[in-house]
Amino acid sequence: LDRPHDSLINFQMNSLDLIDSNRPEDFKSILLAKSSAQNSDNLVEVKYVILKDKRSPLFDGFQSELELKIADVDAFIDSFTTRTYQTLMKDIMHHYKQCFSRGNPSILILESEQSESKPNPPANELQGMKFQFLLNKVSVHVLSRLQPTEPALELGFSFHASKLIAEIKQTELVSGKVSLESVCLNDARSRSAGLFYKTLVSNSPSEGTVNISKNNRLVDLQFYQQDMKTMIVEVKVRDLTTTISIDVIMDFVNLLLANIDSFMAVLAQVNLTQEAHDEIAKVSKQRKSSMGRNQDDHDSNSVVINLAVENPNLILLEDPSVEHSKAIAATCAITMQYVKETKNAPA
């Protein structure tokens, strides 16, 4: 929609189901997305606004605004299936290299570099961008084999997160905030059916404690540039509860590492042409040279991260199959500060 003072783009999608026909019937879906109960019409909503002048009724202090809303998403992954996608990635890269030989896509990078070198706009012109993101719920199900030599799959561990909200503002300086309402990690394996503790991670308040905070979100993160050289990040985690045993957590880690290895094997098929490598190196050298002309060789940049964990209940169980198992528990608050300072190398 193009109007005298602004342009507006709306995109909506109702559902998405990505299927692998080589998987067992119960787990053919790799990615399954559907509308939520709160938003029964659309799975994805994208709204992009770019203003031409301040007379637009949509003006909110920024030249452009992007809003992305996603309802409910379920992903089903297993290391064996992921490795089979190496051939697919090879084919994709083959077609990419053919396109690269006909036209250099890195021209987009060069244009971006040129746009960065343009002088700053006058103060009365529109500038800046705001990005808003809402993910209602995401569930990642890590599948495992019933037997190492059999193709049959079952649910292994399921991770659920709800109400992920982010807002980022970019003008002369960048600032933003991110919040996550809740998370849950469950042991769904058939051999764990007899365990009393199947929820490994959640953000339920500790038993026998009182949550005095009026904020029921698990994570609140804020970040902002104090100046052009300093970024401040504030992270607060509330009411994090873990009930794990050594055996279960090692099974989870092994399954997770197997999936990471498979994913990295697929990424290893991403081989750029020598021309692409040369062009990327050229752009990187131009960027560093430009920075060297505009900055003092002794300038430094710093990042300060402050972490606070309130009302945790971290429990290491001896026997997760017994309700009153012996355990080691940690319930004290945790605070941590991490500071990283980097100096620009001389040109």
Short mmCIF file of C-alpha atoms in Angstrom, two decimals:
data_model
loop_
_atom_site.label_atom_id
_atom_site.label_comp_id
_atom_site.label_asym_id
_atom_site.label_seq_id
_atom_site.Cartn_x
_atom_site.Cartn_y
_atom_site.Cartn_z
CA LEU A 1 0.00 0.00 0.00
CA ASP A 2 1.67 3.20 -1.21
CA ARG A 3 0.27 6.43 0.24
CA PRO A 4 1.41 10.08 0.00
CA HIS A 5 3.28 10.08 3.31
CA ASP A 6 4.16 6.40 3.84
CA SER A 7 4.27 2.91 2.35
CA LEU A 8 2.86 -0.15 4.10
CA ILE A 9 3.49 -3.86 3.41
CA ASN A 10 1.46 -6.62 5.11
CA PHE A 11 2.18 -10.34 4.82
CA GLN A 12 0.16 -13.15 6.41
CA MET A 13 0.48 -16.96 6.38
CA ASN A 14 -1.99 -19.41 7.89
CA SER A 15 -0.02 -22.66 8.28
CA LEU A 16 3.22 -24.45 7.43
CA ASP A 17 4.13 -28.14 7.41
CA LEU A 18 7.59 -29.27 6.24
CA ILE A 19 7.62 -33.06 5.75
CA ASP A 20 10.37 -35.66 5.29
CA SER A 21 8.75 -38.65 3.58
CA ASN A 22 11.67 -40.92 4.55
CA ARG A 23 10.84 -40.67 8.23
CA PRO A 24 8.45 -43.02 10.06
CA GLU A 25 4.80 -42.06 9.67
CA ASP A 26 4.44 -40.62 13.18
CA PHE A 27 7.37 -38.24 12.72
CA LYS A 28 7.19 -37.15 9.08
CA SER A 29 6.92 -33.47 10.04
CA ILE A 30 10.20 -31.60 10.45
CA LEU A 31 8.57 -28.24 11.05
CA LEU A 32 4.91 -27.87 11.92
CA ALA A 33 3.48 -24.42 12.49
CA LYS A 34 -0.11 -23.45 13.19
CA SER A 35 -2.13 -20.51 14.45
CA SER A 36 -2.54 -20.19 18.20
CA ALA A 37 -5.71 -19.99 20.26
CA GLN A 38 -5.02 -16.28 20.81
CA ASN A 39 -4.54 -15.67 17.10
CA SER A 40 -6.75 -18.19 15.31
CA ASP A 41 -6.42 -16.59 11.87
CA ASN A 42 -2.70 -16.37 11.10
CA LEU A 43 0.47 -18.27 11.80
CA VAL A 44 2.74 -15.43 10.68
CA GLU A 45 2.03 -11.73 10.44
CA VAL A 46 4.58 -9.30 9.02
CA LYS A 47 4.04 -5.57 8.90
CA TYR A 48 6.58 -3.20 7.39
CA VAL A 49 6.17 0.57 7.35
CA ILE A 50 8.48 3.10 5.74
CA LEU A 51 7.70 6.78 6.12
CA LYS A 52 8.24 9.48 3.55
CA ASP A 53 7.69 12.40 5.94
CA LYS A 54 6.45 13.16 9.44
CA ARG A 55 2.91 13.95 8.29
CA SER A 56 2.14 10.23 8.13
CA PRO A 57 -0.46 9.09 10.71
CA LEU A 58 1.85 6.12 11.40
CA PHE A 59 4.80 8.29 12.46
CA ASP A 60 6.22 7.09 15.78
CA GLY A 61 9.64 8.70 15.74
CA PHE A 62 11.27 6.30 13.25
CA GLN A 63 11.72 6.25 9.50
CA SER A 64 10.82 2.57 9.26
CA GLU A 65 9.17 -0.07 11.45
CA LEU A 66 9.11 -3.85 11.11
CA GLU A 67 6.72 -6.00 13.15
CA LEU A 68 6.86 -9.81 13.08
CA LYS A 69 4.40 -12.06 14.92
CA ILE A 70 4.59 -15.87 14.93
CA ALA A 71 2.04 -18.15 16.59
CA ASP A 72 2.92 -21.76 17.50
CA VAL A 73 5.88 -23.65 16.00
CA ASP A 74 6.91 -27.29 16.56
CA ALA A 75 10.22 -28.65 15.29
CA PHE A 76 11.13 -32.36 15.25
CA ILE A 77 14.83 -33.12 14.81
CA ASP A 78 17.01 -36.24 14.93
CA SER A 79 20.68 -36.66 14.08
CA PHE A 80 20.21 -39.54 11.64
CA THR A 81 17.77 -37.69 9.40
CA THR A 82 19.73 -34.44 9.51
CA ARG A 83 22.82 -36.14 8.10
CA THR A 84 20.86 -37.18 5.02
CA TYR A 85 20.44 -33.49 4.11
CA GLN A 86 24.10 -33.25 3.10
CA THR A 87 23.19 -34.23 -0.47
CA LEU A 88 20.48 -31.56 -0.54
CA MET A 89 22.94 -28.92 0.64
CA LYS A 90 25.44 -30.00 -2.03
CA ASP A 91 22.78 -29.49 -4.71
CA ILE A 92 21.85 -26.07 -3.32
CA MET A 93 25.49 -24.97 -3.32
CA HIS A 94 25.93 -26.27 -6.88
CA HIS A 95 23.08 -24.06 -8.10
CA TYR A 96 24.40 -21.14 -6.04
CA LYS A 97 27.83 -21.40 -7.65
CA GLN A 98 26.23 -21.39 -11.09
CA CYS A 99 24.34 -18.22 -10.19
CA PHE A 100 27.53 -16.69 -8.78
CA SER A 101 29.35 -17.27 -12.07
CA ARG A 102 26.63 -15.33 -13.93
CA GLY A 103 26.24 -12.48 -11.48
CA ASN A 104 28.16 -11.50 -8.36
CA PRO A 105 25.73 -11.40 -5.39
CA SER A 106 28.32 -9.69 -3.19
CA ILE A 107 27.39 -6.46 -4.98
CA LEU A 108 24.80 -6.17 -2.21
CA ILE A 109 27.60 -6.07 0.33
CA LEU A 110 29.44 -3.42 -1.63
CA GLU A 111 26.33 -1.31 -1.91
CA SER A 112 25.87 -1.63 1.83
CA GLU A 113 29.44 -0.44 2.38
CA GLN A 114 28.85 2.53 0.10
CA SER A 115 25.67 3.44 1.94
CA GLU A 116 27.57 3.41 5.25
CA SER A 117 30.02 5.99 3.89
CA LYS A 118 27.28 8.48 3.04
CA PRO A 119 27.15 11.62 5.21
CA ASN A 120 24.70 11.75 8.10
CA PRO A 121 21.22 13.07 7.16
CA PRO A 122 20.10 16.50 8.37
CA ALA A 123 18.49 16.57 11.81
CA ASN A 124 15.05 17.33 10.40
CA GLU A 125 15.02 14.26 8.15
CA LEU A 126 13.48 10.93 9.16
CA GLN A 127 15.91 8.34 10.42
CA GLY A 128 16.06 5.27 12.63
CA MET A 129 14.26 1.94 12.72
CA LYS A 130 12.16 -0.03 15.19
CA PHE A 131 11.83 -3.82 15.12
CA GLN A 132 9.20 -5.73 17.13
CA PHE A 133 9.03 -9.52 17.41
CA LEU A 134 6.54 -11.83 19.14
CA LEU A 135 6.76 -15.63 19.23
CA ASN A 136 3.79 -17.12 21.06
CA LYS A 137 5.21 -20.62 21.56
CA VAL A 138 8.01 -22.75 20.19
CA SER A 139 8.58 -26.45 20.90
CA VAL A 140 11.71 -28.32 19.84
CA HIS A 141 11.41 -32.11 20.07
CA VAL A 142 14.73 -33.98 19.94
CA LEU A 143 13.98 -37.48 18.67
CA SER A 144 15.92 -40.62 19.52
CA ARG A 145 16.12 -44.14 18.08
CA LEU A 146 14.41 -46.95 19.97
CA GLN A 147 17.37 -49.13 18.98
CA PRO A 148 20.62 -47.84 17.41
CA THR A 149 20.27 -50.18 14.42
CA GLU A 150 16.52 -49.63 13.83
CA PRO A 151 14.85 -46.72 11.99
CA ALA A 152 11.99 -46.44 14.51
CA LEU A 153 11.93 -43.08 16.30
CA GLU A 154 10.48 -41.88 19.58
CA LEU A 155 10.33 -38.59 21.44
CA GLY A 156 13.56 -38.03 23.35
CA PHE A 157 13.56 -34.64 25.04
CA SER A 158 11.10 -31.81 24.43
CA PHE A 159 11.92 -28.15 24.96
CA HIS A 160 9.07 -25.62 25.18
CA ALA A 161 9.32 -21.82 25.37
CA SER A 162 6.45 -19.36 25.37
CA LYS A 163 5.96 -15.64 24.89
CA LEU A 164 9.27 -14.54 23.47
CA ILE A 165 8.98 -10.78 22.95
CA ALA A 166 11.67 -8.47 21.55
CA GLU A 167 11.84 -4.79 20.66
CA ILE A 168 14.92 -3.16 19.14
CA LYS A 169 15.33 0.53 18.38
CA GLN A 170 18.11 1.93 16.24
CA THR A 171 18.78 5.63 15.83
CA GLU A 172 22.24 7.06 16.48
CA LEU A 173 22.54 4.47 19.25
CA VAL A 174 21.02 0.99 19.56
CA SER A 175 18.78 -0.16 22.41
CA GLY A 176 16.39 -3.01 22.96
CA LYS A 177 14.66 -5.37 25.34
CA VAL A 178 13.84 -9.07 25.21
CA SER A 179 11.60 -11.09 27.52
CA LEU A 180 10.74 -14.78 27.82
CA GLU A 181 7.77 -15.85 29.91
CA SER A 182 8.50 -19.53 30.51
CA VAL A 183 10.57 -22.55 29.50
CA CYS A 184 10.23 -26.27 30.11
CA LEU A 185 12.50 -29.22 29.28
CA ASN A 186 10.89 -32.68 29.58
CA ASP A 187 12.27 -36.20 29.37
CA ALA A 188 9.79 -37.97 27.06
CA ARG A 189 11.71 -41.21 26.40
CA SER A 190 9.84 -44.50 26.84
CA ARG A 191 12.51 -45.83 29.19
CA SER A 192 11.90 -42.83 31.46
CA ALA A 193 8.22 -43.69 31.95
CA GLY A 194 8.91 -44.92 35.48
CA LEU A 195 10.75 -41.77 36.60
CA PHE A 196 9.03 -39.51 39.10
CA TYR A 197 10.96 -36.43 37.91
CA LYS A 198 10.54 -36.01 34.15
CA THR A 199 10.68 -32.21 34.02
CA LEU A 200 14.33 -31.27 33.97
CA VAL A 201 14.05 -27.49 33.67
CA SER A 202 11.15 -25.11 34.35
CA ASN A 203 10.47 -21.75 35.92
CA SER A 204 8.05 -22.83 38.64
CA PRO A 205 8.68 -21.12 42.00
CA SER A 206 10.57 -23.26 44.49
CA GLU A 207 8.41 -25.30 46.84
CA GLY A 208 8.10 -23.64 50.24
CA THR A 209 9.25 -20.26 48.95
CA VAL A 210 7.27 -17.12 48.23
CA ASN A 211 7.77 -15.31 44.96
CA ILE A 212 7.74 -11.67 46.03
CA SER A 213 8.35 -10.40 42.51
CA LYS A 214 5.31 -9.07 40.67
CA ASN A 215 7.03 -9.98 37.42
CA ASN A 216 6.28 -13.57 36.40
CA ARG A 217 8.59 -13.64 33.36
CA LEU A 218 11.50 -16.04 33.43
CA VAL A 219 13.97 -13.81 31.57
CA ASP A 220 14.21 -10.06 31.10
CA LEU A 221 17.06 -8.75 29.01
CA GLN A 222 17.82 -5.12 28.24
CA PHE A 223 20.69 -3.76 26.20
CA TYR A 224 21.68 -0.26 25.16
CA GLN A 225 24.64 1.67 23.87
CA GLN A 226 25.85 4.06 26.55
CA ASP A 227 27.86 5.76 23.83
CA MET A 228 29.31 4.76 20.47
CA LYS A 229 31.94 2.60 22.20
CA THR A 230 30.11 1.01 25.14
CA MET A 231 27.31 -1.58 25.14
CA ILE A 232 25.50 -2.42 28.40
CA VAL A 233 23.54 -5.68 28.74
CA GLU A 234 21.33 -6.39 31.77
CA VAL A 235 19.95 -9.94 32.22
CA LYS A 236 17.56 -11.06 34.96
CA VAL A 237 16.46 -14.69 35.41
CA ARG A 238 13.71 -15.53 37.92
CA ASP A 239 12.46 -18.73 39.56
CA LEU A 240 14.59 -21.13 37.50
CA THR A 241 14.09 -24.71 38.72
CA THR A 242 16.13 -27.75 37.65
CA THR A 243 15.58 -31.34 38.81
CA ILE A 244 18.21 -33.46 37.11
CA SER A 245 20.35 -36.52 37.69
CA ILE A 246 23.79 -37.24 36.27
CA ASP A 247 22.57 -40.12 34.08
CA VAL A 248 19.68 -38.18 32.55
CA ILE A 249 21.67 -35.03 31.89
CA MET A 250 24.46 -37.05 30.23
CA ASP A 251 21.89 -38.76 27.97
CA PHE A 252 20.52 -35.34 27.04
CA VAL A 253 23.97 -33.89 26.34
CA ASN A 254 24.97 -36.89 24.18
CA LEU A 255 21.75 -36.63 22.16
CA LEU A 256 22.20 -32.88 21.77
CA LEU A 257 25.83 -33.20 20.66
CA ALA A 258 24.87 -35.85 18.09
CA ASN A 259 22.37 -33.42 16.55
CA ILE A 260 24.91 -30.59 16.58
CA ASP A 261 27.46 -32.82 14.81
CA SER A 262 24.89 -33.72 12.15
CA PHE A 263 23.97 -30.07 11.65
CA MET A 264 27.65 -29.10 11.31
CA ALA A 265 28.13 -31.89 8.76
CA VAL A 266 25.39 -30.31 6.64
CA LEU A 267 26.91 -26.84 7.02
CA ALA A 268 30.27 -28.25 5.92
CA GLN A 269 28.78 -28.61 2.44
CA VAL A 270 28.56 -24.82 2.16
CA ASN A 271 31.65 -24.23 0.05
CA LEU A 272 31.90 -20.84 -1.58
CA THR A 273 33.74 -20.38 -4.87
CA GLN A 274 37.22 -18.85 -4.78
CA GLU A 275 35.76 -15.75 -6.42
CA ALA A 276 33.31 -15.40 -3.54
CA HIS A 277 36.08 -15.78 -0.96
CA ASP A 278 38.18 -13.15 -2.75
CA GLU A 279 35.26 -10.72 -2.94
CA ILE A 280 34.39 -11.15 0.74
CA ALA A 281 38.04 -10.62 1.71
CA LYS A 282 38.14 -7.48 -0.42
CA VAL A 283 35.02 -6.05 1.24
CA SER A 284 36.38 -6.88 4.70
CA LYS A 285 39.67 -5.11 3.89
CA GLN A 286 37.79 -2.04 2.64
CA ARG A 287 35.75 -1.95 5.84
CA LYS A 288 38.82 -2.14 8.08
CA SER A 289 40.58 0.52 6.00
CA SER A 290 37.57 2.83 6.29
CA MET A 291 37.42 2.31 10.04
CA GLY A 292 41.13 3.07 10.30
CA ARG A 293 40.63 6.45 8.62
CA ASN A 294 37.77 7.46 10.88
CA GLN A 295 38.94 6.15 14.24
CA ASP A 296 41.95 6.61 16.44
CA ASP A 297 44.22 3.56 16.43
CA HIS A 298 44.00 3.50 20.23
CA ASP A 299 40.18 3.65 20.43
CA SER A 300 38.55 0.83 22.39
CA ASN A 301 35.11 -0.77 22.53
CA SER A 302 33.65 -2.41 25.60
CA VAL A 303 30.73 -4.70 26.46
CA VAL A 304 29.43 -4.94 30.03
CA ILE A 305 27.09 -7.85 30.89
CA ASN A 306 25.31 -7.95 34.26
CA LEU A 307 23.54 -11.21 35.16
CA ALA A 308 21.21 -11.69 38.13
CA VAL A 309 19.48 -15.00 38.94
CA GLU A 310 16.71 -14.56 41.51
CA ASN A 311 15.10 -17.33 43.57
CA PRO A 312 16.71 -20.32 41.80
CA ASN A 313 16.12 -23.92 42.84
CA LEU A 314 18.89 -26.04 41.33
CA ILE A 315 18.54 -29.69 42.35
CA LEU A 316 20.86 -32.58 41.53
CA LEU A 317 19.03 -35.86 42.22
CA GLU A 318 20.52 -39.17 43.24
CA ASP A 319 17.53 -41.20 41.94
CA PRO A 320 14.91 -39.42 39.75
CA SER A 321 12.54 -42.39 40.00
CA VAL A 322 11.91 -41.72 43.71
CA GLU A 323 9.90 -38.74 44.93
CA HIS A 324 11.95 -38.29 48.10
CA SER A 325 15.33 -38.95 46.54
CA LYS A 326 18.52 -37.72 48.13
CA ALA A 327 19.67 -34.55 46.40
CA ILE A 328 22.05 -31.61 46.41
CA ALA A 329 20.18 -28.29 46.18
CA ALA A 330 21.33 -24.72 45.55
CA THR A 331 18.85 -21.92 46.29
CA CYS A 332 21.04 -18.85 46.70
CA ALA A 333 20.78 -15.90 44.34
CA ILE A 334 23.49 -15.49 41.73
CA THR A 335 25.00 -12.24 40.45
CA MET A 336 27.76 -11.92 37.90
CA GLN A 337 29.38 -9.18 35.84
CA TYR A 338 31.40 -9.77 32.70
CA VAL A 339 33.38 -6.98 31.02
CA LYS A 340 35.13 -7.29 27.67
CA GLU A 341 37.22 -4.51 26.21
CA THR A 342 38.79 -4.61 22.76
CA LYS A 343 41.20 -2.14 21.22
CA ASN A 344 41.26 -1.34 17.54
CA ALA A 345 44.46 -2.55 15.93
CA PRO A 346 46.63 0.13 14.30
CA ALA A 347 45.85 0.59 10.61
#
